[in-house]
CSV table of C-alpha atoms in Angstrom, one decimal:
chain,number,residue,atom,x,y,z
A,1,MET,CA,-13.2,1.9,-0.8
A,2,LYS,CA,-12.1,-1.7,-1.5
A,3,ILE,CA,-8.7,-2.2,0.2
A,4,VAL,CA,-6.5,-5.2,0.3
A,5,ILE,CA,-4.2,-5.6,3.3
A,6,GLY,CA,-1.4,-7.9,4.2
A,7,GLY,CA,1.8,-8.2,6.2
A,8,ASP,CA,4.4,-10.4,7.6
A,9,HIS,CA,5.1,-11.4,11.2
A,10,ALA,CA,7.0,-8.2,12.0
A,11,GLY,CA,4.0,-6.1,11.0
A,12,TYR,CA,1.4,-8.4,12.4
A,13,GLU,CA,0.5,-6.4,15.5
A,14,LEU,CA,0.1,-3.1,13.7
A,15,LYS,CA,-1.7,-4.8,10.7
A,16,GLN,CA,-4.3,-6.1,13.1
A,17,LYS,CA,-5.0,-2.6,14.5
A,18,ILE,CA,-5.1,-1.2,10.9
A,19,LEU,CA,-7.5,-3.9,9.8
A,20,ALA,CA,-9.9,-3.1,12.6
A,21,TYR,CA,-9.6,0.7,11.9
A,22,LEU,CA,-10.3,0.2,8.2
A,23,GLU,CA,-13.4,-1.9,9.0
A,24,GLU,CA,-14.6,0.7,11.5
A,25,GLN,CA,-14.3,3.3,8.8
A,26,GLY,CA,-16.6,1.3,6.5
A,27,HIS,CA,-14.1,0.1,4.0
A,28,GLU,CA,-14.5,-3.2,2.2
A,29,VAL,CA,-11.3,-5.0,3.3
A,30,ASN,CA,-9.7,-8.1,1.8
A,31,HIS,CA,-7.2,-9.5,4.4
A,32,VAL,CA,-4.7,-11.8,2.7
A,33,GLY,CA,-2.5,-12.6,5.6
A,34,SER,CA,-0.6,-13.2,7.7
A,35,TYR,CA,-3.2,-14.5,10.0
A,36,THR,CA,-0.9,-15.3,13.0
A,37,PRO,CA,2.3,-13.8,14.4
A,38,GLU,CA,4.2,-16.8,13.2
A,39,MET,CA,7.1,-16.2,10.8
A,40,VAL,CA,6.1,-15.7,7.1
A,41,ASP,CA,8.0,-14.3,4.1
A,42,PHE,CA,6.7,-10.9,3.1
A,43,PRO,CA,7.1,-11.6,-0.7
A,44,ASP,CA,4.4,-14.3,-0.4
A,45,ILE,CA,2.0,-11.9,1.1
A,46,ALA,CA,3.0,-9.0,-1.2
A,47,LYS,CA,2.2,-11.2,-4.2
A,48,LYS,CA,-1.4,-11.7,-2.9
A,49,VAL,CA,-1.8,-8.0,-2.3
A,50,CYS,CA,-0.6,-7.1,-5.8
A,51,LYS,CA,-2.7,-9.8,-7.5
A,52,ALA,CA,-5.8,-8.4,-5.9
A,53,LEU,CA,-5.0,-5.0,-7.2
A,54,VAL,CA,-4.1,-6.0,-10.7
A,55,ASP,CA,-7.2,-8.3,-10.9
A,56,GLY,CA,-9.4,-5.3,-9.9
A,57,GLU,CA,-10.5,-6.8,-6.6
A,58,ALA,CA,-9.2,-3.7,-4.7
A,59,GLU,CA,-8.5,-0.1,-5.3
A,60,ARG,CA,-5.6,0.4,-2.9
A,61,GLY,CA,-3.3,-1.9,-1.0
A,62,ILE,CA,-1.6,-1.7,2.4
A,63,MET,CA,1.4,-3.8,3.4
A,64,VAL,CA,2.9,-3.9,6.9
A,65,CYS,CA,6.3,-5.4,7.6
A,66,GLY,CA,9.0,-4.5,10.0
A,67,SER,CA,10.3,-1.4,8.2
A,68,GLY,CA,8.0,-1.2,5.2
A,69,VAL,CA,11.0,-1.4,2.9
A,70,GLY,CA,10.9,-5.1,2.1
A,71,ALA,CA,7.2,-5.0,1.4
A,72,ALA,CA,7.6,-2.0,-0.9
A,73,ILE,CA,10.4,-3.8,-2.8
A,74,ALA,CA,8.4,-6.9,-3.2
A,75,CYS,CA,5.3,-5.1,-4.4
A,76,ASN,CA,7.4,-3.1,-6.9
A,77,LYS,CA,8.6,-6.3,-8.5
A,78,TYR,CA,5.0,-7.1,-9.5
A,79,PRO,CA,4.2,-5.7,-13.0
A,80,GLY,CA,1.6,-2.9,-12.9
A,81,ILE,CA,2.2,-2.1,-9.3
A,82,ARG,CA,3.8,1.0,-7.7
A,83,ALA,CA,4.4,0.9,-4.0
A,84,SER,CA,6.0,3.3,-1.6
A,85,VAL,CA,7.2,3.3,2.0
A,86,VAL,CA,5.0,5.8,3.8
A,87,HIS,CA,6.0,7.1,7.2
A,88,ASP,CA,5.0,10.8,6.9
A,89,ILE,CA,1.9,12.7,5.9
A,90,TYR,CA,3.5,14.4,2.8
A,91,THR,CA,4.6,11.1,1.3
A,92,ALA,CA,1.2,9.6,2.0
A,93,HIS,CA,-0.5,11.9,-0.4
A,94,GLN,CA,2.3,12.8,-2.8
A,95,CYS,CA,3.0,9.2,-3.8
A,96,VAL,CA,-0.5,8.9,-5.1
A,97,GLU,CA,-0.8,12.5,-6.5
A,98,HIS,CA,2.4,12.4,-8.5
A,99,ASP,CA,3.2,8.7,-9.0
A,100,ASN,CA,-0.2,7.0,-8.8
A,101,VAL,CA,1.0,4.6,-6.1
A,102,GLN,CA,-1.4,1.8,-5.3
A,103,VAL,CA,0.3,0.2,-2.3
A,104,MET,CA,1.3,1.9,0.9
A,105,ALA,CA,4.0,0.0,2.8
A,106,ILE,CA,4.3,0.8,6.5
A,107,GLY,CA,6.9,-0.3,9.1
A,108,GLY,CA,5.2,-1.9,12.1
A,109,GLN,CA,8.5,-1.4,14.0
A,110,ILE,CA,8.6,2.3,12.9
A,111,VAL,CA,5.1,3.7,13.0
A,112,GLY,CA,2.6,3.4,15.9
A,113,ASP,CA,-1.1,2.8,15.3
A,114,VAL,CA,-2.2,6.4,15.8
A,115,VAL,CA,0.2,7.7,13.2
A,116,ALA,CA,-0.7,4.8,10.9
A,117,ARG,CA,-4.4,5.7,11.0
A,118,GLU,CA,-3.5,9.3,10.0
A,119,LEU,CA,-1.2,8.1,7.2
A,120,ILE,CA,-3.9,5.7,5.9
A,121,ASP,CA,-6.6,8.4,5.8
A,122,VAL,CA,-4.4,10.7,3.8
A,123,PHE,CA,-3.3,7.9,1.4
A,124,LEU,CA,-6.8,6.7,0.8
A,125,ASN,CA,-8.1,10.2,0.2
A,126,ALA,CA,-5.4,11.2,-2.3
A,127,LYS,CA,-6.1,11.3,-6.0
A,128,PHE,CA,-3.7,10.9,-8.9
A,129,SER,CA,-3.1,14.3,-10.6
A,130,ASP,CA,-4.4,15.0,-14.0
A,131,SER,CA,-1.4,17.2,-14.7
A,132,GLU,CA,0.3,16.3,-18.0
A,133,GLU,CA,3.8,16.0,-16.3
A,134,PHE,CA,2.7,13.3,-13.9
A,135,GLN,CA,0.5,11.5,-16.4
A,136,LYS,CA,3.5,11.3,-18.8
A,137,ARG,CA,5.9,10.1,-16.1
A,138,VAL,CA,3.5,7.3,-14.9
A,139,ALA,CA,3.0,6.3,-18.5
A,140,LYS,CA,6.8,5.8,-18.8
A,141,LEU,CA,6.7,3.7,-15.6
A,142,GLU,CA,4.0,1.5,-17.2
A,143,GLU,CA,6.2,1.1,-20.3
A,144,MET,CA,9.0,-0.1,-18.0
A,145,ASP,CA,6.6,-2.8,-16.6
A,146,ALA,CA,6.1,-4.2,-20.2
A,147,ARG,CA,9.8,-5.0,-20.6
């Protein structure tokens, strides 16, 4: 799968481990920063992740910041993107199955690398439901993007 990954300084350490894991698993990874543990503002990185998704350069995105919350907020500001904080297995698949989420936001200060790998596997293997109720709801979300 084509994946775009980014994060800020608070998520740097976990992001580096995730990046190596994704490459080991054979995914095509577009790493958009940060490239050092120096301070960087997560909205700048989130914009790069979202642009890659909207432009069709990646199928899914992963953002890593301190809690995952700021990254999810920033990504959700980008039209056409749905992001969710993911710290548990259920949310990792449900956010894709029900809400067609493209970006998983993880807290580097919340989740360790072993749990992160499990969450990523579940997130990447999840498929958006073809159920009418979820299709209808996501269509309404897309209408909200057009405002």
